[in-house]
Amino acid sequence: MVTAEAGRSNKNNLSSSTKRYGRVSKEEYILTPEQIRCFHRDGCATLPDVLSEDEVVDLEKTVNQFLNRDIPVPGKDFCDMSKQFGTPFEEWSIVNCMLPTKYHPPFRNNIYEKLSACMARQLYPDLEMTKDYDQLLNKRPGKKDAVFPWHQDMGYWPGPKALGGVTETSTCTFSLAIDDSDVYNGCLRYVPGSGTAKELRAHKPLGESRDDAHALTIDVQGDEVVLAPCKRGWVTIHDEYVVHGSGGNSDPDRQRRTYVVAYRPKTVVDAERSIGFTHSHNDQVNWDTFHDGEEHRLKQQNTNEEK
């Protein structure tokens, strides 16, 4: 069953009518208690009116420079997340750019980073949340195969065994809509509450190996699926274990551009970096080499050993 998030509870999406919540100042967005509960309960929430139109326009200039290859990004950090590495740029369906602020430092500390950092502290007030990575995405118009398979983010990331016993996994990933997103151009969809137990479902690679493609997928059968449409300047937030993905872009005239920033506790980010994991697709350390006992990694290791 698929439902729209707005139909579940308007309280999840609307800030208070008072000035205590929402965009209260230039660098502050205050979450309502219900928005915080929604995030921790369902694993996902939608936040309205985070950025103004002028602010989106300003960010959009740099986003487009990346997506059009005017700002160079090396190797696999500029790729199509729906296809094998090496697919010609003209044939891409999902343009993916990893770590934009690494490759273009003037983009750092922009208004979106400041607002999302403010909200990350509210979601996890007892943890020292710090920026872990950022990412730009574009589902090109009319690309029905621009699908993000169902997955949990922890499927891509090292678990406690790989991080030397660091057991904390808390994450809040912010996705800013540069374009209105809906079911037609491939908005976010998720399984509410699917990450509450903080257990990783069995994932499998889309390609024969990570040399072929970076994406992983899981089966979603019998789960309630909720759509999370998002207007330009709005933001969705999701955690590390919620099952989520998105459909293709069937709209022939509209793209779907998204700007992602993720925050994790400093202890986790430090542990990731200590093993050489930076979220770059160019990393030698990645989901197929973590050796943390998860099923899809074991399969990958066995395949490599057979070769």
PDB file of C-alpha atoms in Angstrom, residues 65-260:
ATOM      1  CA  GLN A  65      27.736  24.130 -12.376  1.00  0.00           C
ATOM      2  CA  PHE A  66      28.432  20.738 -10.836  1.00  0.00           C
ATOM      3  CA  LEU A  67      25.651  18.905 -12.662  1.00  0.00           C
ATOM      4  CA  ASN A  68      26.691  20.404 -16.018  1.00  0.00           C
ATOM      5  CA  ARG A  69      30.375  19.490 -15.421  1.00  0.00           C
ATOM      6  CA  ASP A  70      31.509  23.122 -15.274  1.00  0.00           C
ATOM      7  CA  ILE A  71      33.104  22.281 -11.918  1.00  0.00           C
ATOM      8  CA  PRO A  72      35.212  19.137 -12.382  1.00  0.00           C
ATOM      9  CA  VAL A  73      34.710  16.150 -10.082  1.00  0.00           C
ATOM     10  CA  PRO A  74      37.171  13.246 -10.425  1.00  0.00           C
ATOM     11  CA  GLY A  75      36.565   9.579 -11.096  1.00  0.00           C
ATOM     12  CA  LYS A  76      33.549   7.732  -9.706  1.00  0.00           C
ATOM     13  CA  ASP A  77      32.433  10.682  -7.608  1.00  0.00           C
ATOM     14  CA  PHE A  78      30.673  11.941 -10.736  1.00  0.00           C
ATOM     15  CA  CYS A  79      28.538   9.111 -12.038  1.00  0.00           C
ATOM     16  CA  ASP A  80      25.063   7.775 -12.791  1.00  0.00           C
ATOM     17  CA  MET A  81      23.731   6.003  -9.687  1.00  0.00           C
ATOM     18  CA  SER A  82      21.273   3.988 -11.780  1.00  0.00           C
ATOM     19  CA  LYS A  83      23.760   2.590 -14.302  1.00  0.00           C
ATOM     20  CA  GLN A  84      27.148   0.947 -14.541  1.00  0.00           C
ATOM     21  CA  PHE A  85      30.277   3.044 -14.239  1.00  0.00           C
ATOM     22  CA  GLY A  86      31.542   4.088 -17.649  1.00  0.00           C
ATOM     23  CA  THR A  87      28.114   4.870 -19.139  1.00  0.00           C
ATOM     24  CA  PRO A  88      28.446   7.922 -21.468  1.00  0.00           C
ATOM     25  CA  PHE A  89      27.285  11.164 -19.833  1.00  0.00           C
ATOM     26  CA  GLU A  90      24.668  11.742 -22.533  1.00  0.00           C
ATOM     27  CA  GLU A  91      22.970   8.465 -21.520  1.00  0.00           C
ATOM     28  CA  TRP A  92      22.828   9.145 -17.787  1.00  0.00           C
ATOM     29  CA  SER A  93      19.491   9.108 -15.974  1.00  0.00           C
ATOM     30  CA  ILE A  94      20.600  10.104 -12.454  1.00  0.00           C
ATOM     31  CA  VAL A  95      23.482  12.553 -12.355  1.00  0.00           C
ATOM     32  CA  ASN A  96      25.293  12.000  -9.045  1.00  0.00           C
ATOM     33  CA  CYS A  97      28.005  14.238  -7.612  1.00  0.00           C
ATOM     34  CA  MET A  98      29.661  13.192  -4.362  1.00  0.00           C
ATOM     35  CA  LEU A  99      31.332  15.600  -1.923  1.00  0.00           C
ATOM     36  CA  PRO A 100      30.747  18.898  -3.775  1.00  0.00           C
ATOM     37  CA  THR A 101      32.227  21.038  -0.996  1.00  0.00           C
ATOM     38  CA  LYS A 102      35.417  18.963  -1.111  1.00  0.00           C
ATOM     39  CA  TYR A 103      35.874  19.727  -4.783  1.00  0.00           C
ATOM     40  CA  HIS A 104      34.677  23.337  -4.573  1.00  0.00           C
ATOM     41  CA  PRO A 105      35.569  24.763  -1.128  1.00  0.00           C
ATOM     42  CA  PRO A 106      33.821  28.135  -1.705  1.00  0.00           C
ATOM     43  CA  PHE A 107      30.526  26.197  -1.505  1.00  0.00           C
ATOM     44  CA  ARG A 108      31.223  25.338   2.149  1.00  0.00           C
ATOM     45  CA  ASN A 109      29.334  26.961   5.030  1.00  0.00           C
ATOM     46  CA  ASN A 110      26.452  28.017   2.809  1.00  0.00           C
ATOM     47  CA  ILE A 111      23.072  28.852   4.331  1.00  0.00           C
ATOM     48  CA  TYR A 112      21.746  25.310   3.843  1.00  0.00           C
ATOM     49  CA  GLU A 113      24.701  23.832   5.738  1.00  0.00           C
ATOM     50  CA  LYS A 114      24.132  26.279   8.597  1.00  0.00           C
ATOM     51  CA  LEU A 115      20.408  25.560   8.839  1.00  0.00           C
ATOM     52  CA  SER A 116      20.794  21.779   8.592  1.00  0.00           C
ATOM     53  CA  ALA A 117      23.526  21.802  11.264  1.00  0.00           C
ATOM     54  CA  CYS A 118      21.148  23.735  13.520  1.00  0.00           C
ATOM     55  CA  MET A 119      18.453  21.079  13.035  1.00  0.00           C
ATOM     56  CA  ALA A 120      20.861  18.163  13.475  1.00  0.00           C
ATOM     57  CA  ARG A 121      21.694  19.459  16.950  1.00  0.00           C
ATOM     58  CA  GLN A 122      17.980  19.489  17.796  1.00  0.00           C
ATOM     59  CA  LEU A 123      17.436  15.931  16.601  1.00  0.00           C
ATOM     60  CA  TYR A 124      20.353  14.600  18.643  1.00  0.00           C
ATOM     61  CA  PRO A 125      20.978  17.106  21.468  1.00  0.00           C
ATOM     62  CA  ASP A 126      23.133  14.667  23.453  1.00  0.00           C
ATOM     63  CA  LEU A 127      25.523  13.900  20.586  1.00  0.00           C
ATOM     64  CA  GLU A 128      28.193  16.033  18.941  1.00  0.00           C
ATOM     65  CA  MET A 129      26.757  15.947  15.441  1.00  0.00           C
ATOM     66  CA  THR A 130      29.090  16.946  12.631  1.00  0.00           C
ATOM     67  CA  LYS A 131      28.855  16.992   8.853  1.00  0.00           C
ATOM     68  CA  ASP A 132      29.818  13.620   7.414  1.00  0.00           C
ATOM     69  CA  TYR A 133      29.292  14.082   3.666  1.00  0.00           C
ATOM     70  CA  ASP A 134      27.340  15.951   1.010  1.00  0.00           C
ATOM     71  CA  GLN A 135      25.957  14.992  -2.397  1.00  0.00           C
ATOM     72  CA  LEU A 136      24.122  16.455  -5.398  1.00  0.00           C
ATOM     73  CA  LEU A 137      21.619  14.515  -7.496  1.00  0.00           C
ATOM     74  CA  ASN A 138      19.552  15.137 -10.598  1.00  0.00           C
ATOM     75  CA  LYS A 139      16.925  12.868 -12.112  1.00  0.00           C
ATOM     76  CA  ARG A 140      16.796  13.968 -15.718  1.00  0.00           C
ATOM     77  CA  PRO A 141      13.388  14.590 -17.371  1.00  0.00           C
ATOM     78  CA  GLY A 142      11.611  11.583 -18.843  1.00  0.00           C
ATOM     79  CA  LYS A 143      14.083   9.062 -17.394  1.00  0.00           C
ATOM     80  CA  LYS A 144      11.797   6.344 -16.085  1.00  0.00           C
ATOM     81  CA  ASP A 145      14.837   4.269 -15.166  1.00  0.00           C
ATOM     82  CA  ALA A 146      16.124   7.014 -12.825  1.00  0.00           C
ATOM     83  CA  VAL A 147      15.282   4.781  -9.882  1.00  0.00           C
ATOM     84  CA  PHE A 148      16.997   4.678  -6.518  1.00  0.00           C
ATOM     85  CA  PRO A 149      16.512   1.060  -5.393  1.00  0.00           C
ATOM     86  CA  TRP A 150      15.131   0.321  -1.957  1.00  0.00           C
ATOM     87  CA  HIS A 151      17.949   0.391   0.588  1.00  0.00           C
ATOM     88  CA  GLN A 152      19.074   1.406   4.054  1.00  0.00           C
ATOM     89  CA  ASP A 153      21.948   3.868   4.210  1.00  0.00           C
ATOM     90  CA  MET A 154      23.763   1.615   6.677  1.00  0.00           C
ATOM     91  CA  GLY A 155      23.984  -0.914   3.854  1.00  0.00           C
ATOM     92  CA  TYR A 156      26.611   1.358   2.293  1.00  0.00           C
ATOM     93  CA  TRP A 157      28.377   2.340   5.505  1.00  0.00           C
ATOM     94  CA  PRO A 158      30.756   0.505   7.856  1.00  0.00           C
ATOM     95  CA  GLY A 159      29.213  -1.158  10.895  1.00  0.00           C
ATOM     96  CA  PRO A 160      30.611  -1.328  14.445  1.00  0.00           C
ATOM     97  CA  LYS A 161      32.990  -4.205  13.696  1.00  0.00           C
ATOM     98  CA  ALA A 162      34.594  -2.259  10.860  1.00  0.00           C
ATOM     99  CA  LEU A 163      34.838   0.871  13.032  1.00  0.00           C
ATOM    100  CA  GLY A 164      36.740  -0.765  15.847  1.00  0.00           C
ATOM    101  CA  GLY A 165      33.757  -1.189  18.129  1.00  0.00           C
ATOM    102  CA  VAL A 166      32.151   2.246  17.744  1.00  0.00           C
ATOM    103  CA  THR A 167      28.513   1.227  18.187  1.00  0.00           C
ATOM    104  CA  GLU A 168      26.789   4.587  17.689  1.00  0.00           C
ATOM    105  CA  THR A 169      25.103   4.879  14.275  1.00  0.00           C
ATOM    106  CA  SER A 170      22.785   7.898  14.652  1.00  0.00           C
ATOM    107  CA  THR A 171      22.422   9.872  11.435  1.00  0.00           C
ATOM    108  CA  CYS A 172      20.208  12.628  10.085  1.00  0.00           C
ATOM    109  CA  THR A 173      20.365  13.087   6.342  1.00  0.00           C
ATOM    110  CA  PHE A 174      18.871  16.287   4.937  1.00  0.00           C
ATOM    111  CA  SER A 175      17.638  16.444   1.329  1.00  0.00           C
ATOM    112  CA  LEU A 176      16.869  19.913  -0.009  1.00  0.00           C
ATOM    113  CA  ALA A 177      14.454  20.058  -2.937  1.00  0.00           C
ATOM    114  CA  ILE A 178      15.881  22.314  -5.636  1.00  0.00           C
ATOM    115  CA  ASP A 179      12.830  21.366  -7.724  1.00  0.00           C
ATOM    116  CA  ASP A 180       9.335  20.407  -6.616  1.00  0.00           C
ATOM    117  CA  SER A 181       9.292  16.625  -6.277  1.00  0.00           C
ATOM    118  CA  ASP A 182       6.294  14.328  -6.518  1.00  0.00           C
ATOM    119  CA  VAL A 183       5.444  10.823  -7.651  1.00  0.00           C
ATOM    120  CA  TYR A 184       5.799  11.823 -11.323  1.00  0.00           C
ATOM    121  CA  ASN A 185       9.416  12.980 -11.183  1.00  0.00           C
ATOM    122  CA  GLY A 186      10.525  10.456  -8.591  1.00  0.00           C
ATOM    123  CA  CYS A 187      10.080  11.806  -5.060  1.00  0.00           C
ATOM    124  CA  LEU A 188      11.382  10.049  -1.968  1.00  0.00           C
ATOM    125  CA  ARG A 189       9.439   7.031  -0.723  1.00  0.00           C
ATOM    126  CA  TYR A 190       9.997   5.111   2.495  1.00  0.00           C
ATOM    127  CA  VAL A 191       8.720   2.391   4.824  1.00  0.00           C
ATOM    128  CA  PRO A 192       7.717   4.151   8.072  1.00  0.00           C
ATOM    129  CA  GLY A 193       9.181   2.635  11.212  1.00  0.00           C
ATOM    130  CA  SER A 194      11.338   0.191   9.260  1.00  0.00           C
ATOM    131  CA  GLY A 195      14.506   1.371  10.987  1.00  0.00           C
ATOM    132  CA  THR A 196      13.245   1.418  14.561  1.00  0.00           C
ATOM    133  CA  ALA A 197      14.930  -1.870  15.456  1.00  0.00           C
ATOM    134  CA  LYS A 198      18.222  -0.628  13.937  1.00  0.00           C
ATOM    135  CA  GLU A 199      18.701  -3.882  12.082  1.00  0.00           C
ATOM    136  CA  LEU A 200      20.161  -4.149   8.603  1.00  0.00           C
ATOM    137  CA  ARG A 201      18.095  -6.065   6.067  1.00  0.00           C
ATOM    138  CA  ALA A 202      19.830  -8.260   3.503  1.00  0.00           C
ATOM    139  CA  HIS A 203      21.104  -6.139   0.608  1.00  0.00           C
ATOM    140  CA  LYS A 204      22.434  -7.266  -2.730  1.00  0.00           C
ATOM    141  CA  PRO A 205      24.568  -5.428  -5.296  1.00  0.00           C
ATOM    142  CA  LEU A 206      22.926  -4.284  -8.522  1.00  0.00           C
ATOM    143  CA  GLY A 207      26.101  -5.114 -10.451  1.00  0.00           C
ATOM    144  CA  GLU A 208      28.372  -8.133 -10.339  1.00  0.00           C
ATOM    145  CA  SER A 209      30.782  -6.099  -8.226  1.00  0.00           C
ATOM    146  CA  ARG A 210      31.288  -2.530  -7.017  1.00  0.00           C
ATOM    147  CA  ASP A 211      33.605  -2.054  -9.997  1.00  0.00           C
ATOM    148  CA  ASP A 212      30.471  -2.333 -12.157  1.00  0.00           C
ATOM    149  CA  ALA A 213      28.084  -0.188 -10.098  1.00  0.00           C
ATOM    150  CA  HIS A 214      27.879   1.311  -6.627  1.00  0.00           C
ATOM    151  CA  ALA A 215      24.183   0.711  -5.897  1.00  0.00           C
ATOM    152  CA  LEU A 216      22.678  -1.862  -3.534  1.00  0.00           C
ATOM    153  CA  THR A 217      19.074  -3.015  -3.257  1.00  0.00           C
ATOM    154  CA  ILE A 218      16.711  -4.893  -0.944  1.00  0.00           C
ATOM    155  CA  ASP A 219      13.293  -6.447  -1.448  1.00  0.00           C
ATOM    156  CA  VAL A 220      10.252  -4.589  -0.102  1.00  0.00           C
ATOM    157  CA  GLN A 221       7.180  -6.798  -0.101  1.00  0.00           C
ATOM    158  CA  GLY A 222       4.123  -6.334   2.084  1.00  0.00           C
ATOM    159  CA  ASP A 223       5.500  -3.172   3.717  1.00  0.00           C
ATOM    160  CA  GLU A 224       3.511   0.050   3.955  1.00  0.00           C
ATOM    161  CA  VAL A 225       5.103   2.555   1.592  1.00  0.00           C
ATOM    162  CA  VAL A 226       4.735   6.304   2.125  1.00  0.00           C
ATOM    163  CA  LEU A 227       5.501   8.947  -0.495  1.00  0.00           C
ATOM    164  CA  ALA A 228       7.258  12.122   0.635  1.00  0.00           C
ATOM    165  CA  PRO A 229       6.635  14.838  -1.981  1.00  0.00           C
ATOM    166  CA  CYS A 230       8.667  17.956  -1.322  1.00  0.00           C
ATOM    167  CA  LYS A 231       8.337  21.505  -2.621  1.00  0.00           C
ATOM    168  CA  ARG A 232      11.236  23.651  -3.778  1.00  0.00           C
ATOM    169  CA  GLY A 233      12.997  25.017  -0.692  1.00  0.00           C
ATOM    170  CA  TRP A 234      11.558  22.307   1.569  1.00  0.00           C
ATOM    171  CA  VAL A 235      13.662  19.551   3.114  1.00  0.00           C
ATOM    172  CA  THR A 236      13.159  15.885   3.960  1.00  0.00           C
ATOM    173  CA  ILE A 237      15.177  14.262   6.727  1.00  0.00           C
ATOM    174  CA  HIS A 238      15.756  10.538   7.189  1.00  0.00           C
ATOM    175  CA  ASP A 239      17.806   8.305   9.462  1.00  0.00           C
ATOM    176  CA  GLU A 240      20.386   5.616   8.772  1.00  0.00           C
ATOM    177  CA  TYR A 241      18.177   2.511   9.012  1.00  0.00           C
ATOM    178  CA  VAL A 242      14.845   3.522   7.460  1.00  0.00           C
ATOM    179  CA  VAL A 243      14.125   1.610   4.245  1.00  0.00           C
ATOM    180  CA  HIS A 244      13.790   4.154   1.449  1.00  0.00           C
ATOM    181  CA  GLY A 245      14.288   4.787  -2.246  1.00  0.00           C
ATOM    182  CA  SER A 246      12.604   6.651  -5.082  1.00  0.00           C
ATOM    183  CA  GLY A 247      10.938   5.949  -8.403  1.00  0.00           C
ATOM    184  CA  GLY A 248      11.938   7.057 -11.866  1.00  0.00           C
ATOM    185  CA  ASN A 249      11.181  10.392 -13.501  1.00  0.00           C
ATOM    186  CA  SER A 250       8.260   9.921 -15.876  1.00  0.00           C
ATOM    187  CA  ASP A 251       7.710  13.656 -16.362  1.00  0.00           C
ATOM    188  CA  PRO A 252       9.075  14.642 -19.798  1.00  0.00           C
ATOM    189  CA  ASP A 253       9.594  18.285 -18.849  1.00  0.00           C
ATOM    190  CA  ARG A 254      10.772  18.371 -15.228  1.00  0.00           C
ATOM    191  CA  GLN A 255      14.034  17.389 -13.629  1.00  0.00           C
ATOM    192  CA  ARG A 256      14.422  16.554  -9.938  1.00  0.00           C
ATOM    193  CA  ARG A 257      17.504  18.099  -8.357  1.00  0.00           C
ATOM    194  CA  THR A 258      18.361  17.387  -4.733  1.00  0.00           C
ATOM    195  CA  TYR A 259      21.114  18.643  -2.423  1.00  0.00           C
ATOM    196  CA  VAL A 260      21.985  16.195   0.361  1.00  0.00           C
TER     197      VAL A 260
END
